[in-house]
Tab-separated table of C-alpha atoms in Angstrom:
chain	number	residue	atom	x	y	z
A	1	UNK	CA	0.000	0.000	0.000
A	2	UNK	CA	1.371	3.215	-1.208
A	3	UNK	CA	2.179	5.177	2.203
A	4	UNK	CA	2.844	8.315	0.659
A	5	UNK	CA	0.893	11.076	-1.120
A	6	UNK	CA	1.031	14.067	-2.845
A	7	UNK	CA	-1.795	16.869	-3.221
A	8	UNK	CA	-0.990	20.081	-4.899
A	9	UNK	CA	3.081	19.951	-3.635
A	10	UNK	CA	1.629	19.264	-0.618
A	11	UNK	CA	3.204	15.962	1.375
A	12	UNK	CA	1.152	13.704	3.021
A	13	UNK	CA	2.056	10.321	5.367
A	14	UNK	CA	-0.758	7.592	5.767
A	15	UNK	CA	-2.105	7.263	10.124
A	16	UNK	CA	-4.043	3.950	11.053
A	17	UNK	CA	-5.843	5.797	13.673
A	18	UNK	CA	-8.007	9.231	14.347
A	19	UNK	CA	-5.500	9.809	17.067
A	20	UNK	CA	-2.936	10.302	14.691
A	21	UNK	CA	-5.103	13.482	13.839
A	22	UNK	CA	-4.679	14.424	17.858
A	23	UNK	CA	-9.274	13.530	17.742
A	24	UNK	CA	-10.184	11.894	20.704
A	25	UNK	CA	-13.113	9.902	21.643
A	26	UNK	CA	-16.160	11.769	22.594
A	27	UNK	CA	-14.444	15.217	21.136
A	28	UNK	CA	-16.026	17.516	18.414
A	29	UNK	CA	-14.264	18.799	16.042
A	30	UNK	CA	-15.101	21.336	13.849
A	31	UNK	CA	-13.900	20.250	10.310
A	32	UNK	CA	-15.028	20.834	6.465
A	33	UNK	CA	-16.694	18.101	5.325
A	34	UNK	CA	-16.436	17.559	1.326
A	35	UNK	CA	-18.750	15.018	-0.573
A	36	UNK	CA	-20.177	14.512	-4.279
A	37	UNK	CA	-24.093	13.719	-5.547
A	38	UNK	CA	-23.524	10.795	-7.668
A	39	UNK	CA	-23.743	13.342	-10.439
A	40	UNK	CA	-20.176	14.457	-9.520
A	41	UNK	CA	-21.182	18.071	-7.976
A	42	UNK	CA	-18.690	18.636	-5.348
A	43	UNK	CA	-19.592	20.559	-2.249
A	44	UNK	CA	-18.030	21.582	1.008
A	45	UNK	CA	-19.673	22.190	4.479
A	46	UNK	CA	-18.146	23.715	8.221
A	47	UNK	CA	-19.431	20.267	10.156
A	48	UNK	CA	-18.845	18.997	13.934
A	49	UNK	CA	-17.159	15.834	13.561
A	50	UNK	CA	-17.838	13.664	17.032
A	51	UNK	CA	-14.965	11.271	17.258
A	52	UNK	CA	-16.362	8.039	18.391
A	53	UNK	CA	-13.287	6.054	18.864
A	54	UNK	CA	-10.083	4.923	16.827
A	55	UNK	CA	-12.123	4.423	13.293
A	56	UNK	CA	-15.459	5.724	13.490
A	57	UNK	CA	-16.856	9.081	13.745
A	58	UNK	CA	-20.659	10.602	14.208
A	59	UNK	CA	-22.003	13.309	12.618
A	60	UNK	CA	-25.151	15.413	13.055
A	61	UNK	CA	-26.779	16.163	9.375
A	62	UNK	CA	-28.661	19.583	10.521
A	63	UNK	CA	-28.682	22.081	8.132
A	64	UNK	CA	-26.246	21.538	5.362
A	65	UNK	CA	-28.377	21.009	2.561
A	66	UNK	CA	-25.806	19.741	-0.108
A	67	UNK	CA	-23.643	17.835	2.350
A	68	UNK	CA	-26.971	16.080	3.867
A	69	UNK	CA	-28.159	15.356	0.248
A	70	UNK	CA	-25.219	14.040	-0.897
A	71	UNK	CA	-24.438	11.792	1.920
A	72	UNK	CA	-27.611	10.467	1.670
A	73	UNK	CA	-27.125	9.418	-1.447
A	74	UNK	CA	-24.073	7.695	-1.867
A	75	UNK	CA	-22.851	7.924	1.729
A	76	UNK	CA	-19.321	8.950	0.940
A	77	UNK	CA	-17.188	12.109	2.628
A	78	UNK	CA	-13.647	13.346	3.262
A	79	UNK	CA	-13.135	15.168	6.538
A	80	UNK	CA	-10.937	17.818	6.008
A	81	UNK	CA	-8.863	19.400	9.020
A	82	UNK	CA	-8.445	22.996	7.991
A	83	UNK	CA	-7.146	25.987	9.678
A	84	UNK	CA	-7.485	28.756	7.294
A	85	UNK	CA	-10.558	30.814	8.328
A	86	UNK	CA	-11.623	31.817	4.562
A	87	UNK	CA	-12.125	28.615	4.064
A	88	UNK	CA	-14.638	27.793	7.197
A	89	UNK	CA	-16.456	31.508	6.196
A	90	UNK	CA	-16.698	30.745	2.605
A	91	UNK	CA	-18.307	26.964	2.663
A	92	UNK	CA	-20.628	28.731	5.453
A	93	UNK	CA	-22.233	31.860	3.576
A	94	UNK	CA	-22.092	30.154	0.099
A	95	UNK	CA	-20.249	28.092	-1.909
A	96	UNK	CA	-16.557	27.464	-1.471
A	97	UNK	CA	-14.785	28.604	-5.059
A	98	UNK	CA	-13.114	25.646	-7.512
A	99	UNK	CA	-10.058	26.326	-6.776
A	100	UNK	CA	-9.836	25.430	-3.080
A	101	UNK	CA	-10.847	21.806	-4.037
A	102	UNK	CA	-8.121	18.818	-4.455
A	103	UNK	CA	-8.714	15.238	-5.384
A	104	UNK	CA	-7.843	12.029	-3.481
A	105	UNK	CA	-9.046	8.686	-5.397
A	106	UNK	CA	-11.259	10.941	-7.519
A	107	UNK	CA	-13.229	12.391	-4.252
A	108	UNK	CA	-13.520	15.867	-3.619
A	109	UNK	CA	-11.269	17.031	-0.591
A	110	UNK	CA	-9.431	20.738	0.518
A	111	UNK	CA	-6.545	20.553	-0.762
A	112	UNK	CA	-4.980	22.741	1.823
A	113	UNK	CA	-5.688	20.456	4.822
A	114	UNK	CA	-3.427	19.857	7.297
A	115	UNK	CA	-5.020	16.206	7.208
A	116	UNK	CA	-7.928	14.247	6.271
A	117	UNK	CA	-9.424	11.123	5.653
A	118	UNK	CA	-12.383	9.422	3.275
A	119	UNK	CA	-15.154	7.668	5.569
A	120	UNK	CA	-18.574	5.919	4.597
A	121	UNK	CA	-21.619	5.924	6.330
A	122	UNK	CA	-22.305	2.757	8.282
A	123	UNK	CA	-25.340	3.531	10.301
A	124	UNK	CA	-27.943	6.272	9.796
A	125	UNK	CA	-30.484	7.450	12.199
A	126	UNK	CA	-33.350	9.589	12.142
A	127	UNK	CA	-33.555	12.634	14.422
A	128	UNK	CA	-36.036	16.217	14.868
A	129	UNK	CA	-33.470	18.991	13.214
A	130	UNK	CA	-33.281	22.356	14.456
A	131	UNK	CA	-34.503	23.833	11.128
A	132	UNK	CA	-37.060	23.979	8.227
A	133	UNK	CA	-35.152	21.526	5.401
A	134	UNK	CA	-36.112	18.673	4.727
A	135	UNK	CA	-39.705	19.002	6.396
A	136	UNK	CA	-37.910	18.887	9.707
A	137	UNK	CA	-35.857	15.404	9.333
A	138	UNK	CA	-32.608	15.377	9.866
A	139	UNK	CA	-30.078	12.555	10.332
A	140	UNK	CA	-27.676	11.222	12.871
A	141	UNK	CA	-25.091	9.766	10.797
A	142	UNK	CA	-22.225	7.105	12.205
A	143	UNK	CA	-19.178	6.908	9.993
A	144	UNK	CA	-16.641	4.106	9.163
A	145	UNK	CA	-12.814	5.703	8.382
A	146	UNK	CA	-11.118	4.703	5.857
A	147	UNK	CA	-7.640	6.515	4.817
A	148	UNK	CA	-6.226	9.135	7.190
A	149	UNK	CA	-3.804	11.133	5.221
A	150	UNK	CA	-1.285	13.884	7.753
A	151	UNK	CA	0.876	16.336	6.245
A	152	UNK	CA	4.128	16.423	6.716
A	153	UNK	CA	4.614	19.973	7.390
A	154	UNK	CA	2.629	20.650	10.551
A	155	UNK	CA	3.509	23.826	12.098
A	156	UNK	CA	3.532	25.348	15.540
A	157	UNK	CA	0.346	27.437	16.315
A	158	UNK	CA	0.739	30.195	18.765
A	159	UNK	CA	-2.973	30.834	20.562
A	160	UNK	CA	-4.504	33.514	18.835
A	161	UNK	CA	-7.796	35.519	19.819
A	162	UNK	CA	-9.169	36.083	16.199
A	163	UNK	CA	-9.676	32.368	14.903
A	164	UNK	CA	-11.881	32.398	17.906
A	165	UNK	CA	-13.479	34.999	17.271
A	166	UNK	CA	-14.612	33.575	13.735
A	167	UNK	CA	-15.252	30.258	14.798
A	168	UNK	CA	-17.576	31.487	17.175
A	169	UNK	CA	-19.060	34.096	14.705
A	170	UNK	CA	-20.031	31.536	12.033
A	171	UNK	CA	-21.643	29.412	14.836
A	172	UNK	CA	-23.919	32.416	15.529
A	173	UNK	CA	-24.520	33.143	12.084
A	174	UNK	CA	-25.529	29.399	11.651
A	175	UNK	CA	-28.174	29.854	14.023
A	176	UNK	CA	-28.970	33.480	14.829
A	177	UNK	CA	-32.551	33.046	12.822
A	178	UNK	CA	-33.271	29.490	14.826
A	179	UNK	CA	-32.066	28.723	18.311
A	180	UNK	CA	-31.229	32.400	19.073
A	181	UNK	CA	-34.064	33.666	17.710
A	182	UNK	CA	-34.932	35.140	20.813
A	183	UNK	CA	-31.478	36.569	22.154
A	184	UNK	CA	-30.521	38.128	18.546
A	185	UNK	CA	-29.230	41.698	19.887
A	186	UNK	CA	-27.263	39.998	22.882
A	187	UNK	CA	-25.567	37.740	20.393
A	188	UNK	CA	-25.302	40.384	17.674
A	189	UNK	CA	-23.594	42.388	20.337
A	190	UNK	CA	-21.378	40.090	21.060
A	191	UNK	CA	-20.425	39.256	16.664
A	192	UNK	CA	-19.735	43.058	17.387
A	193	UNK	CA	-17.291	42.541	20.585
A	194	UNK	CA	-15.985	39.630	18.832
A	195	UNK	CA	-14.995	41.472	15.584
A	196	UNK	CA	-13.476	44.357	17.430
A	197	UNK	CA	-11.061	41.747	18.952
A	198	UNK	CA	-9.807	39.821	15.488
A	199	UNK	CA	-9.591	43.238	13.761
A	200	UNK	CA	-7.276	44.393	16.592
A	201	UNK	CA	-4.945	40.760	16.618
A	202	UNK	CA	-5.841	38.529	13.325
A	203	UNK	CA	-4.586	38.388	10.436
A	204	UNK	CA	-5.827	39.258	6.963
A	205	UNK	CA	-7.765	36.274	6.102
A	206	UNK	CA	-9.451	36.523	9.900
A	207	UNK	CA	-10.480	40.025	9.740
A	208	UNK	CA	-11.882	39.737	6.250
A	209	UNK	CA	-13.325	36.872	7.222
A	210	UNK	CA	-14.983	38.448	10.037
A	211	UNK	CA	-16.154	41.334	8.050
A	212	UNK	CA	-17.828	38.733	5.771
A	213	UNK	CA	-19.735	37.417	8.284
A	214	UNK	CA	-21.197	40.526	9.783
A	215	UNK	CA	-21.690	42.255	6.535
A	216	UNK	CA	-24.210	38.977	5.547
A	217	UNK	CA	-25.623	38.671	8.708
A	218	UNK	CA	-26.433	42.403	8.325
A	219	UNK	CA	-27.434	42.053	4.491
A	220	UNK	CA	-29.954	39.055	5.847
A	221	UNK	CA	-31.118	41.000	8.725
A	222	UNK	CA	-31.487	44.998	7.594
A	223	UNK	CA	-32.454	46.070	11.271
A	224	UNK	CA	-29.033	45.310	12.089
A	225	UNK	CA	-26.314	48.216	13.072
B	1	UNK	CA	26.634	27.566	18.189
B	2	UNK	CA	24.338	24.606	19.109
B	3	UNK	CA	21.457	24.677	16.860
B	4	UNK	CA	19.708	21.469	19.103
B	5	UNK	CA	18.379	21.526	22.046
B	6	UNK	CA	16.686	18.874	24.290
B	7	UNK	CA	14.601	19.922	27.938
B	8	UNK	CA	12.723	17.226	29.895
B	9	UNK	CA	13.341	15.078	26.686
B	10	UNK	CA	11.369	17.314	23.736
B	11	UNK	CA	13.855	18.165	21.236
B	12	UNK	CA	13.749	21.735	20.015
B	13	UNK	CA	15.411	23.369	16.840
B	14	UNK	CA	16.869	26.935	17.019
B	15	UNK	CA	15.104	29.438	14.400
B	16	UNK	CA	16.132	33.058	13.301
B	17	UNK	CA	12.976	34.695	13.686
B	18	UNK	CA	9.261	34.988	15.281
B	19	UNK	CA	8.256	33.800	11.921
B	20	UNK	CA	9.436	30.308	12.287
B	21	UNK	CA	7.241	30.432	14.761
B	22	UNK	CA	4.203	31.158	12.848
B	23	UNK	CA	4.039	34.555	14.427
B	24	UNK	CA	3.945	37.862	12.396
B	25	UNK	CA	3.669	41.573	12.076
B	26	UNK	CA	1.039	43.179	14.189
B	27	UNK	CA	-0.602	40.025	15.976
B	28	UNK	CA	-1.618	39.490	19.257
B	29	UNK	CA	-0.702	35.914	20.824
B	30	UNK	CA	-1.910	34.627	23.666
B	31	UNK	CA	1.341	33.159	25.714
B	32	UNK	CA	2.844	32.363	28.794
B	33	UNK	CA	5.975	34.369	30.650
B	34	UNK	CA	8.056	33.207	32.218
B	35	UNK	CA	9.981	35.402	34.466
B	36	UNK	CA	12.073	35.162	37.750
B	37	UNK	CA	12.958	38.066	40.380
B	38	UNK	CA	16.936	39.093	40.973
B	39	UNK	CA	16.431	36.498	44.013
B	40	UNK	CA	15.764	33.649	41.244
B	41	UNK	CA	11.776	33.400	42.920
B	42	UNK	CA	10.523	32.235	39.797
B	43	UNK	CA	6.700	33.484	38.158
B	44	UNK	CA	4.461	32.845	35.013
B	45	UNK	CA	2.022	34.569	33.883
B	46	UNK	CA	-0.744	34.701	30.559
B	47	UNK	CA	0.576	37.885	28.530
B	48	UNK	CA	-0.781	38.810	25.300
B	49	UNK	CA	2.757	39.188	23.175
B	50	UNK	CA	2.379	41.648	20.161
B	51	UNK	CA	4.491	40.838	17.175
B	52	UNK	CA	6.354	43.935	16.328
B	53	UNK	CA	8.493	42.544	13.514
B	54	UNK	CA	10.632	39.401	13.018
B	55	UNK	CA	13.073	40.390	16.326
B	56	UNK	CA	10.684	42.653	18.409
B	57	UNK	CA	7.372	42.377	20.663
B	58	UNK	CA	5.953	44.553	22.516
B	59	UNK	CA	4.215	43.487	25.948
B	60	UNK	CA	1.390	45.698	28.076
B	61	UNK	CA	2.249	45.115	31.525
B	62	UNK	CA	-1.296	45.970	33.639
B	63	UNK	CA	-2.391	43.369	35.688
B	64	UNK	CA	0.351	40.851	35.893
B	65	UNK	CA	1.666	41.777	39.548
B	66	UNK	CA	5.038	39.527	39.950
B	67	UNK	CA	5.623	39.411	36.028
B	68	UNK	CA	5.527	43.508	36.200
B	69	UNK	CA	8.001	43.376	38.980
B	70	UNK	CA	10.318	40.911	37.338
B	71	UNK	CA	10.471	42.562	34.100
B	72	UNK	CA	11.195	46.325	35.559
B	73	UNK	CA	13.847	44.884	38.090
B	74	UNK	CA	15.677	42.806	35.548
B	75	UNK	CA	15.018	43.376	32.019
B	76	UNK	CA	14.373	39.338	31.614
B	77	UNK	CA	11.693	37.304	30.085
B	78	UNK	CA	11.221	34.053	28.180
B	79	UNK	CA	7.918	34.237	26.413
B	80	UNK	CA	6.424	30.507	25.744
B	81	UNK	CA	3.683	29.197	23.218
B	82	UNK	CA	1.547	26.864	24.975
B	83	UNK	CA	-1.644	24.865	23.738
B	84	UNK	CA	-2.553	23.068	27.547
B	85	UNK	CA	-5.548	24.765	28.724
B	86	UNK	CA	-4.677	24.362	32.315
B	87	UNK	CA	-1.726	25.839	32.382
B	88	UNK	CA	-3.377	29.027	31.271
B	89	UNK	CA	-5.584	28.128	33.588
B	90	UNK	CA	-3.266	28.041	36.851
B	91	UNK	CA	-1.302	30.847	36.216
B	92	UNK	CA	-4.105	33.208	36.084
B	93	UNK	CA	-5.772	31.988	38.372
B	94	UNK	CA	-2.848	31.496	40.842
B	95	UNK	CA	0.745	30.500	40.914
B	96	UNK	CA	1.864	27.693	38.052
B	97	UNK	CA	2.916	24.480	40.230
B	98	UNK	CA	7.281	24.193	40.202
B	99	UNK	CA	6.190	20.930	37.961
B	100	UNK	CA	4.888	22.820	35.046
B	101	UNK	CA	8.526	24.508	34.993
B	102	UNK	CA	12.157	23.834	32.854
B	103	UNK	CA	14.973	25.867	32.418
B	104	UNK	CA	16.479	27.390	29.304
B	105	UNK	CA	20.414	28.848	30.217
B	106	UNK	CA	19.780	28.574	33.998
B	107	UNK	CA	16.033	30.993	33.322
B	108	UNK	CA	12.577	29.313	33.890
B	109	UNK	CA	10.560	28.307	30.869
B	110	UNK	CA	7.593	25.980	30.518
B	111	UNK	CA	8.890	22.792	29.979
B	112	UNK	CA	6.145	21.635	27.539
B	113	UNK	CA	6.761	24.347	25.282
B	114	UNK	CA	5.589	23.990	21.992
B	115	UNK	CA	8.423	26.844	21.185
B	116	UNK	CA	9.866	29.640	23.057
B	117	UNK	CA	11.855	33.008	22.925
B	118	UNK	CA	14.098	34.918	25.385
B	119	UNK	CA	13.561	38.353	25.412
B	120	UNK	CA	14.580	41.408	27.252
B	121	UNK	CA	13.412	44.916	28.011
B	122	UNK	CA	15.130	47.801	25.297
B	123	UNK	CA	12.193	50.357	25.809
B	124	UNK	CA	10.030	51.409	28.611
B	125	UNK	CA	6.576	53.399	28.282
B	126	UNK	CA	4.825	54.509	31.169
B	127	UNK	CA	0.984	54.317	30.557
B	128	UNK	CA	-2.101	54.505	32.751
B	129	UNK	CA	-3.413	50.861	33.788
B	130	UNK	CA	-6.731	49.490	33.942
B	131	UNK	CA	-6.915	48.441	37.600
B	132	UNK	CA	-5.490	49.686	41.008
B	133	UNK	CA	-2.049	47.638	41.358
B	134	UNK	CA	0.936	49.711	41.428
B	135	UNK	CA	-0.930	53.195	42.063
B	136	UNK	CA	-2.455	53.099	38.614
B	137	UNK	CA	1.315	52.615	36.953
B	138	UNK	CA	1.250	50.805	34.155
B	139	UNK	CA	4.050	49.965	30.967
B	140	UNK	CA	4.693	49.223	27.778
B	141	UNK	CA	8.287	47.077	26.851
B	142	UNK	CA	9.849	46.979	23.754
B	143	UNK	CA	11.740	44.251	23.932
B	144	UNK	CA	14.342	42.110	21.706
B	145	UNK	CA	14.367	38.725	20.911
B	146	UNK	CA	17.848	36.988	21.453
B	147	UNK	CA	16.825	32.600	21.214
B	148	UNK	CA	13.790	31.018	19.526
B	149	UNK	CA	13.552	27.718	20.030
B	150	UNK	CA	10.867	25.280	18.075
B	151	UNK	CA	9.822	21.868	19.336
B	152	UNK	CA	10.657	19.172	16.698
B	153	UNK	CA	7.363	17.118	17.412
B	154	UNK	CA	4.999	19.767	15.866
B	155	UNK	CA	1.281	17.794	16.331
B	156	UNK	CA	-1.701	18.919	14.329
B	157	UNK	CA	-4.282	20.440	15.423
B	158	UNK	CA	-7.933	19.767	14.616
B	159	UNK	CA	-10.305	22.730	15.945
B	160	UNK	CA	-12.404	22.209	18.384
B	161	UNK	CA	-14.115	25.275	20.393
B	162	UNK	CA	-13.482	24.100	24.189
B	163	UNK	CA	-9.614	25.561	23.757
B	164	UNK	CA	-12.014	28.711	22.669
B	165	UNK	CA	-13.977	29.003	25.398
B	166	UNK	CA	-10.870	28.260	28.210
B	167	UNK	CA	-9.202	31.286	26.938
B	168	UNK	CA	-12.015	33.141	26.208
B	169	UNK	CA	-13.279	32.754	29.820
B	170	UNK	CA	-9.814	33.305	31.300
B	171	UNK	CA	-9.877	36.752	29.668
B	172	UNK	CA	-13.286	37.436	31.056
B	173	UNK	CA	-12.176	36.239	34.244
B	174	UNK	CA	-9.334	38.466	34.379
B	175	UNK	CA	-11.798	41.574	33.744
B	176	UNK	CA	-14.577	40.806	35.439
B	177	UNK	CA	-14.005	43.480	38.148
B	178	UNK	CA	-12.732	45.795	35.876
B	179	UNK	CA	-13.740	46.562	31.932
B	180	UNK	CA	-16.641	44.186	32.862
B	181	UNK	CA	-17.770	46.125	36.285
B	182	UNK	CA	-21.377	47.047	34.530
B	183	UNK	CA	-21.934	44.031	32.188
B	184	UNK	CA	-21.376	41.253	35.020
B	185	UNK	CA	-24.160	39.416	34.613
B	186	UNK	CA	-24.564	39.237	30.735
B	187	UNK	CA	-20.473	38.284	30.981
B	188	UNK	CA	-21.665	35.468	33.624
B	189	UNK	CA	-24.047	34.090	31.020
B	190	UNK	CA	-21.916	33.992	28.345
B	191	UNK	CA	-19.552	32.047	30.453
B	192	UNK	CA	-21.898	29.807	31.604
B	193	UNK	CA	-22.872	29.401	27.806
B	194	UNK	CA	-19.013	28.577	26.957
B	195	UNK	CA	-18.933	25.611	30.037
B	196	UNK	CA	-21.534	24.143	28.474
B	197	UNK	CA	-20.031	24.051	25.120
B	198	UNK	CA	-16.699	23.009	26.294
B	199	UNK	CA	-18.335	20.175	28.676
B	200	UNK	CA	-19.697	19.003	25.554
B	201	UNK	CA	-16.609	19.131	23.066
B	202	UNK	CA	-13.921	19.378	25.142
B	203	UNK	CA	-11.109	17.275	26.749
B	204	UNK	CA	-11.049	16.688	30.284
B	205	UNK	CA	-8.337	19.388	30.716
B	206	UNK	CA	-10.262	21.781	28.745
B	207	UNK	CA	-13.241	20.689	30.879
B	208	UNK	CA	-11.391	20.814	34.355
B	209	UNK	CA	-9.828	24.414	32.982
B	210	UNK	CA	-13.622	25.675	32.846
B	211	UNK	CA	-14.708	24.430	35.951
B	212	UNK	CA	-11.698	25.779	37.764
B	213	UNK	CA	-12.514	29.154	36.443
B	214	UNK	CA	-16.239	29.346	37.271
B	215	UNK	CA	-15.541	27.566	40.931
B	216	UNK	CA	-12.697	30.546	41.441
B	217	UNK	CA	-15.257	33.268	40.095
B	218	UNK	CA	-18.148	32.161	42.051
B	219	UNK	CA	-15.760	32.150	45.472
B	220	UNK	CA	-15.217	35.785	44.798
B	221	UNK	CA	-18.541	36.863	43.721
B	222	UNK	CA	-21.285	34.810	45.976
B	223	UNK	CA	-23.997	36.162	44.049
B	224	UNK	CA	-22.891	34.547	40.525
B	225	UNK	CA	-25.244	31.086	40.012
């Protein structure tokens, strides 16, 4: 078995176990999940991966129409561990662009991740979602892994207040118009507090990211200031 | 000179500049200083470390009692890049156990660095501080950066919001009285809010982090549920 890859100049070494990715069982992760209809229309979603032990993950199919579809269908996805916060903001308010996709064994993956691997659904059960797709069914989905892929080149990352700050952002924006319905100008207040932060320490690609999310939220939601 | 280094058995690799260390231009990081007094008491504190350029950071010394001290008296500081949650945790909270501590050239350092600098004092700015230490006294160092050190066992990490809501809730924590006099009680929610998230996605030092913080805040303020 061929033990080494490469994706875009990008090195990769093969891991037997989700621990190799530092996931532990019982933790959520929050990953990009990438998957194909059986037409070949790729798509990429911000999901919580639950790491269930060694080989098997759960996920929660809520609100992420393509990803849901798709899964359903042919029951195939790449979890992608990412850290670039463009990437999380774009596959949130829209559609993540061409060029951020790579290909392992003809599936669509990120092909900046710092690792990933394929998995196939195993067991699928039904649950109440949060939301209106799908008249209200959503899907609690339990995932076989396959091929965990690390690259080579992992870096040290020094804490940082802003990639925070956007994480945290696009969880509000994913559900400012359902569960906090009710507590929109606390939370909105906060997006505000939180912003202020990453544009005083982030980086580029966190502040415009940030700056994304509040001008959509705002564009959504006109009674916003 | 010797470009390898080994404390408490982690290799580290010397590096020319903050950027090795994935830190850069204008950036805020969260890290932990290390300091010791001219009578070799040794301290270590959470400082946000701005990234002035690829040899310079510049520190705001306002709340940081025994760090302030240290730095003024003797110039001296080792700044390291930490990803365990409790030792953030500790030394805000209180004084980091003698365990948690290693020594680079005869100065204490966290011996579980991920990477570290030395550092000392070329520039002193007196500035007004935000609480009532030191008769209102506060400063702002310039200060050089002389050894970078990177550990050779760089992990990934996957993102996962408990890590979020630890440092999130230390920096609360440390303003409670203060910037957050007259918003105490939507702060107290939010924190409450970020427990249960990290309960639910965390680690058990992540979890034991929040639970540390929200026992300690509680002691001081008996009307917090």
């Amino acid at each position: 078995m061929n033990q080494e890859l490469i994706i875009n100049n990008k090195h990769y070494k093969k891991a037997d176990n989700l621990e190799s990715l530092n996931m532990f069982k019982g933790q959520l992760y929050e990953t990009i999940v990438t998957t194909q209809s059986n037409e070949h229309v790729k798509n990429a979603a911000p999901i919580g991966v639950i790491c269930k032990d060694s080989n098997h993950v759960v996920i929660h199919l809520d609100n992420c129409v393509h990803t849901h579809l798709n899964i359903m269908e042919n029951g195939e996805l790449i979890v992608n561990i990412i850290k670039d916060p463009l990437i999380f903001t774009y596959s949130t308010l829209g559609e993540l662009d061409e060029e951020y996709f790579g290909q392992f064994n003809g599936f669509p993956m990120i092909k900046d991740s710092l690792g990933f691997f394929k998995a196939h659904v195993i067991k699928t059960i039904d649950k109440k979602r949060e939301n209106d797709y799908n008249d209200g069914k959503g899907n609690v989905v339990t995932c076989g892994v396959e091929d965990i892929y690390i690259s080579e080149n992992t870096e040290i990352v020094p804490l940082n207040r802003a990639m925070n700050a956007v994480i945290e952002s696009l969880v509000y924006y994913c559900r400012f118009d359902h569960k906090y319905k009710d507590r929109q100008e606390i939370i909105w207040t906060h997006m505000k507090e939180l912003n202020r932060v990453c544009q005083k320490v982030g980086n580029e690609s966190e502040k415009k990211s940030m700056k994304l999310i509040l001008d959509k939220l705002k564009e959504n939601h006109d009674y916003l200031e």
